[in-house]
Short mmCIF file of C-alpha atoms in Angstrom, two decimals:
data_model
loop_
_atom_site.label_atom_id
_atom_site.label_comp_id
_atom_site.label_asym_id
_atom_site.label_seq_id
_atom_site.Cartn_x
_atom_site.Cartn_y
_atom_site.Cartn_z
CA MET R 1 5.48 -60.71 12.91
CA GLU R 2 2.41 -57.84 12.08
CA ARG R 3 3.72 -56.29 8.91
CA GLU R 4 3.12 -52.45 8.95
CA PRO R 5 0.18 -51.14 6.31
CA ALA R 6 1.98 -49.06 3.23
CA PRO R 7 1.81 -45.75 3.53
CA ARG R 8 -1.11 -43.83 2.25
CA GLY R 9 -0.51 -40.62 0.23
CA PRO R 10 -2.30 -37.53 1.38
CA HIS R 11 -5.70 -37.09 1.94
CA PRO R 12 -7.31 -35.23 -0.81
CA ALA R 13 -8.56 -32.60 1.60
CA ASP R 14 -4.77 -31.60 1.73
CA ARG R 15 -4.52 -30.59 -2.00
CA ALA R 16 -6.72 -27.79 -1.73
CA GLU R 17 -5.59 -24.38 -1.90
CA GLU R 18 -6.66 -23.06 1.17
CA ARG R 19 -8.05 -24.35 4.03
CA VAL R 20 -10.03 -23.45 6.61
CA PRO R 21 -9.90 -25.29 9.62
CA PRO R 22 -13.37 -26.67 11.52
CA PRO R 23 -13.93 -24.47 14.71
CA ARG R 24 -12.60 -26.63 18.00
CA ARG R 25 -14.97 -27.88 20.70
CA PRO R 26 -14.48 -26.59 24.47
CA GLY R 27 -12.17 -29.21 25.88
CA GLU R 28 -10.58 -30.48 22.69
CA ASP R 29 -7.25 -29.88 22.23
CA GLY R 30 -5.14 -30.75 18.51
CA ILE R 31 -4.10 -33.86 19.18
CA GLY R 32 -7.31 -35.52 20.45
CA ASP R 33 -9.01 -33.96 17.38
CA ALA R 34 -6.39 -35.70 14.96
CA ARG R 35 -7.06 -38.78 17.13
CA GLY R 36 -10.53 -38.46 16.54
CA ARG R 37 -10.63 -37.85 12.95
CA GLY R 38 -8.25 -40.57 12.19
CA ALA R 39 -10.18 -43.00 13.66
CA ALA R 40 -13.00 -42.00 11.96
CA ARG R 41 -11.63 -42.12 8.35
CA GLY R 42 -9.63 -45.16 9.63
CA SER R 43 -6.39 -44.46 8.68
CA GLY R 44 -5.30 -46.70 12.31
CA THR R 45 -3.88 -43.91 13.87
CA GLY R 46 -4.15 -44.09 17.39
CA ALA R 47 -2.68 -44.97 21.16
CA PRO R 48 -1.16 -48.13 21.28
CA ARG R 49 -2.41 -51.59 20.69
CA PRO R 50 -1.71 -53.33 23.96
CA GLY R 51 1.03 -55.51 23.31
CA GLY R 52 2.21 -53.47 19.92
CA PRO R 53 3.62 -51.00 18.48
CA ALA R 54 2.02 -47.56 17.60
CA ARG R 55 0.71 -47.80 13.60
CA PRO R 56 2.23 -44.74 11.61
CA GLY R 57 -0.35 -42.81 10.86
CA PRO R 58 -0.73 -40.95 6.71
CA ALA R 59 1.95 -39.23 5.09
CA HIS R 60 1.19 -35.71 4.98
CA PRO R 61 3.67 -34.12 2.53
CA ALA R 62 5.50 -30.34 3.62
CA ASP R 63 4.31 -27.77 1.72
CA PRO R 64 5.45 -24.46 3.10
CA ALA R 65 3.87 -21.94 1.29
CA HIS R 66 0.13 -23.80 2.31
CA PRO R 67 0.64 -25.43 6.28
CA ALA R 68 -1.05 -27.93 7.58
CA ASP R 69 -4.15 -27.66 9.35
CA PRO R 70 -4.73 -28.03 13.21
CA ALA R 71 -5.69 -31.00 13.63
CA HIS R 72 -2.47 -32.58 11.04
CA GLY R 73 0.28 -29.81 12.54
CA ALA R 74 -0.56 -31.01 16.39
CA ALA R 75 -0.13 -34.85 15.15
CA HIS R 76 2.91 -33.69 13.86
CA GLY R 77 4.71 -30.92 16.04
CA GLN R 78 4.00 -28.57 13.70
CA ASP R 79 1.16 -26.44 15.49
CA HIS R 80 0.89 -25.66 19.71
CA PRO R 81 -2.46 -27.17 20.49
CA GLY R 82 -5.09 -24.38 22.02
CA HIS R 83 -3.13 -21.84 19.17
CA ALA R 84 -5.67 -20.02 16.38
CA ARG R 85 -4.23 -19.59 13.23
CA THR R 86 -2.97 -16.05 11.77
CA PRO R 87 -2.97 -16.17 8.19
CA LEU R 88 -0.56 -13.96 7.12
CA ARG R 89 -2.51 -11.19 4.39
CA ARG R 90 -0.96 -10.64 0.62
CA THR R 91 0.49 -7.18 0.84
CA SER R 92 2.10 -6.42 -2.67
CA VAL R 93 -1.17 -7.55 -4.13
CA ARG R 94 -2.68 -4.54 -2.52
CA GLY R 95 0.27 -1.86 -2.70
CA GLN R 96 -0.25 -2.62 -6.27
CA VAL R 97 -3.42 -2.04 -6.98
CA LEU R 98 -3.12 1.16 -4.68
CA GLU R 99 -0.30 2.40 -6.60
CA ALA R 100 -3.07 1.44 -10.06
CA LEU R 101 -5.92 3.48 -9.12
CA ARG R 102 -3.57 6.70 -7.70
CA THR R 103 -1.86 6.97 -11.49
CA ALA R 104 -5.28 6.52 -12.13
CA LEU R 105 -6.99 9.55 -10.30
CA ASP R 106 -3.62 11.26 -11.52
CA SER R 107 -4.73 11.30 -15.24
CA GLY R 108 -8.21 11.43 -14.88
CA GLU R 109 -8.98 7.78 -16.14
CA LEU R 110 -10.95 7.53 -12.41
CA GLU R 111 -13.26 10.30 -13.83
CA PRO R 112 -14.43 13.20 -10.71
CA GLY R 113 -17.50 13.00 -9.29
CA ARG R 114 -18.68 8.98 -11.13
CA VAL R 115 -18.83 5.68 -8.92
CA TYR R 116 -16.33 2.71 -8.85
CA SER R 117 -17.82 -0.86 -7.18
CA ALA R 118 -14.95 -3.08 -6.36
CA PRO R 119 -15.74 -5.57 -7.85
CA ALA R 120 -15.82 -3.87 -11.17
CA LEU R 121 -12.50 -2.49 -10.67
CA GLY R 122 -10.90 -5.42 -9.57
CA GLU R 123 -12.05 -7.13 -12.95
CA ARG R 124 -10.29 -4.23 -14.12
CA TYR R 125 -6.42 -5.12 -13.00
CA GLY R 126 -7.65 -8.88 -12.76
CA VAL R 127 -7.91 -9.10 -8.85
CA SER R 128 -10.84 -9.82 -6.63
CA ALA R 129 -13.09 -7.17 -4.87
CA THR R 130 -10.83 -7.50 -1.62
CA PRO R 131 -7.19 -5.90 -2.40
CA VAL R 132 -9.64 -3.17 -4.43
CA ARG R 133 -11.42 -2.11 -1.33
CA GLU R 134 -8.98 -1.98 0.86
CA ALA R 135 -7.14 0.67 -1.53
CA MET R 136 -10.04 2.55 -2.04
CA GLN R 137 -10.23 3.04 1.93
CA ARG R 138 -7.08 4.08 2.04
CA LEU R 139 -7.52 6.74 -0.43
CA ALA R 140 -11.04 7.30 1.12
CA ALA R 141 -8.32 8.07 4.68
CA GLU R 142 -5.80 10.32 2.08
CA GLY R 143 -9.16 12.48 0.93
CA ALA R 144 -9.49 11.43 -2.40
CA VAL R 145 -12.39 9.27 -3.28
CA GLU R 146 -15.25 9.14 -0.50
CA THR R 147 -17.96 5.76 0.10
CA VAL R 148 -21.02 5.29 -1.01
CA PRO R 149 -23.10 2.83 0.97
CA ASN R 150 -23.57 -0.16 -0.79
CA ARG R 151 -22.38 1.16 -4.05
CA GLY R 152 -18.70 1.92 -3.74
CA PHE R 153 -16.21 5.29 -4.17
CA ARG R 154 -17.14 8.37 -5.49
CA VAL R 155 -14.11 10.20 -6.93
CA LEU R 156 -14.12 13.46 -5.71
CA ALA R 157 -13.37 16.56 -7.68
CA ARG R 158 -10.95 19.27 -6.31
CA THR R 159 -12.48 22.95 -6.84
CA ALA R 160 -10.88 26.26 -6.60
CA ASP R 161 -11.05 26.49 -2.90
CA ASP R 162 -10.26 23.03 -2.02
CA ALA R 163 -7.19 22.86 -3.84
CA ALA R 164 -6.47 27.01 -2.09
CA ALA R 165 -6.78 25.48 1.11
CA LEU R 166 -4.96 22.25 0.68
CA ALA R 167 -2.12 24.98 -0.63
CA GLU R 168 -2.35 27.18 2.61
CA VAL R 169 -1.85 23.88 4.30
CA LEU R 170 1.02 23.02 2.45
CA PHE R 171 3.11 25.73 2.84
CA LEU R 172 2.44 26.49 6.31
CA ILE R 173 4.26 22.63 6.33
CA GLU R 174 7.11 23.01 3.37
CA LEU R 175 7.71 27.08 4.87
CA PRO R 176 9.14 26.68 7.87
CA VAL R 177 11.41 22.95 6.58
CA LEU R 178 12.51 24.95 3.78
CA THR R 179 13.32 27.82 6.27
CA ARG R 180 15.53 25.84 8.66
CA LEU R 181 17.01 23.45 5.81
CA ALA R 182 18.46 27.15 4.05
CA ALA R 183 19.79 27.83 7.70
CA THR R 184 21.21 25.04 8.68
CA LEU R 185 22.24 22.57 5.79
CA PRO R 186 25.90 22.42 4.70
CA ALA R 187 24.96 21.74 1.13
CA LEU R 188 22.48 20.01 -1.08
CA PRO R 189 22.71 16.21 -1.37
CA PRO R 190 23.07 15.76 -5.36
CA GLU R 191 19.98 13.36 -6.19
CA LEU R 192 18.06 16.57 -5.89
CA ARG R 193 19.15 18.25 -8.40
CA PRO R 194 18.42 15.50 -10.78
CA LEU R 195 15.06 14.97 -9.60
CA ALA R 196 13.69 18.62 -10.56
CA ARG R 197 15.57 18.37 -14.18
CA ARG R 198 13.05 15.12 -14.00
CA THR R 199 9.96 17.39 -13.15
CA GLU R 200 11.33 19.52 -15.70
CA GLU R 201 11.20 16.94 -18.61
CA LEU R 202 7.88 15.26 -18.10
CA ALA R 203 6.61 18.66 -17.75
CA ARG R 204 7.78 19.43 -21.39
CA THR R 205 6.56 15.86 -22.48
CA GLY R 206 3.08 16.21 -21.15
CA ASP R 207 3.01 13.62 -18.64
CA ARG R 208 0.42 14.19 -16.58
CA THR R 209 1.02 10.73 -14.51
CA GLY R 210 4.98 10.98 -14.93
CA TYR R 211 4.79 14.66 -13.68
CA ALA R 212 2.94 14.23 -10.43
CA GLU R 213 5.01 11.12 -8.99
CA ALA R 214 8.27 13.41 -10.16
CA ASP R 215 6.65 16.40 -8.63
CA ARG R 216 6.01 14.46 -5.35
CA ALA R 217 9.23 12.83 -5.06
CA PHE R 218 11.21 16.01 -5.60
CA HIS R 219 9.18 17.38 -2.37
CA THR R 220 9.51 13.60 -0.41
CA ALA R 221 13.26 14.30 -0.68
CA LEU R 222 13.17 17.34 0.29
CA LEU R 223 11.25 17.41 3.75
CA GLY R 224 12.99 13.68 4.17
CA LEU R 225 16.61 16.50 4.78
CA HIS R 226 14.42 17.67 8.03
CA GLY R 227 14.56 14.54 8.89
CA ASN R 228 10.82 13.90 10.15
CA PRO R 229 9.78 11.13 9.43
CA GLN R 230 5.82 11.33 9.87
CA LEU R 231 5.83 15.36 8.52
CA THR R 232 6.88 13.89 5.46
CA ARG R 233 4.34 11.46 5.01
CA VAL R 234 1.48 13.75 5.91
CA ALA R 235 2.92 15.98 3.14
CA ASP R 236 2.84 13.88 1.05
CA ALA R 237 -0.91 13.02 1.91
CA LEU R 238 -1.57 16.28 0.98
CA HIS R 239 0.03 16.63 -2.17
CA ARG R 240 -1.92 13.65 -3.30
CA ARG R 241 -4.90 15.47 -2.48
CA ALA R 242 -4.28 18.67 -4.01
CA GLY R 243 -3.59 16.62 -7.64
CA SER R 244 -0.50 17.41 -9.41
CA PRO R 245 0.57 19.72 -12.03
CA ARG R 246 -1.02 22.17 -9.82
CA ALA R 247 -1.11 24.18 -13.05
CA GLY R 248 -3.42 23.51 -15.94
CA THR R 249 -1.78 24.15 -18.86
CA ALA R 250 0.91 22.34 -20.60
CA ARG R 251 3.24 25.09 -20.54
CA SER R 252 2.58 26.58 -17.18
CA TRP R 253 3.92 22.66 -16.19
CA ALA R 254 7.13 23.50 -17.39
CA GLU R 255 7.00 27.22 -14.95
CA GLU R 256 5.67 24.99 -12.26
CA ALA R 257 8.29 22.55 -12.55
CA ALA R 258 11.13 25.27 -13.08
CA GLN R 259 10.57 26.12 -9.51
CA HIS R 260 12.31 23.02 -7.84
CA ALA R 261 15.54 24.73 -9.52
CA THR R 262 14.57 28.31 -8.17
CA LEU R 263 13.43 26.42 -4.45
CA LEU R 264 17.31 24.83 -4.48
CA ASP R 265 19.06 28.03 -5.51
CA ALA R 266 17.36 29.98 -2.88
CA ILE R 267 18.18 27.49 -0.14
CA GLU R 268 21.91 27.30 -1.35
CA ARG R 269 22.09 30.39 -0.84
CA ALA R 270 20.12 31.15 2.07
CA ASP R 271 17.83 33.49 0.81
CA THR R 272 14.54 32.99 2.92
CA ALA R 273 12.98 36.21 1.67
CA THR R 274 13.19 34.42 -2.55
CA LEU R 275 11.92 30.85 -0.95
CA ALA R 276 8.88 32.09 0.57
CA THR R 277 7.59 33.83 -2.52
CA VAL R 278 8.48 31.27 -5.39
CA LEU R 279 7.44 28.77 -2.80
CA ARG R 280 3.71 30.93 -2.20
CA GLY R 281 3.85 30.64 -5.94
CA HIS R 282 5.02 27.16 -6.68
CA LEU R 283 1.97 26.08 -4.72
CA GLY R 284 -0.88 28.21 -5.69
CA VAL R 285 -1.29 29.83 -2.51
CA ARG R 286 -4.18 32.87 -2.77
CA GLY R 287 -3.15 36.39 -1.82
#
């Protein structure tokens, strides 16, 4: 009676963190490919021998974080032959890098006019260049930076004309929404007043980055009452491009922040004339 061979441990290649499966040749499926490589290694896998049972193949421990390659998956029923793998992307790292870069832009840490390379920024944040490059491409779409071929990304300086143009676009978006809310909203949601007070607190402390985040949170929550998420996303991107605070000194930041409460008062009273006047000054619309 034949003795079955002792189970083998994992193949050394299976211990790598990331494995790129070799391309299949035309006409090969996953099962045939697995058998061919198994025979080449002398693993004992393959078709049953005449007159005897099939010999067990090598054991490969299941690792949900690092799935087996297509050949091993096909041999163990974990993959369908002929289906290419689509690796999942880690979006959390890119999101964290994006927020870090936005904070650096708001605070002035990333200086207007300077060119920053993705590898250098990746070293600063302790990540590879790939999530930095993806985040910078998102910021380029928002108009905060521009791509410089073979060098990196240049932080765009906001001129007075740029700020005025963006303010006008924001005014044209927000005024109809707030006017409609003033006419139709039975009562303001209770979370809006604390958001307005938060901007005033941060303006008094001179926390530019914190104020910028709180200002956008207020406008996003207010416009979100309209019920159109596309409009809210467009307005938020414009607020990011315009920069916040819009005022130049900490004292005028406080005046700008106080206008949030004034806007809410005008909406509650359905005072559309005051609403338009305050919003125009708040956004920095010329004339």
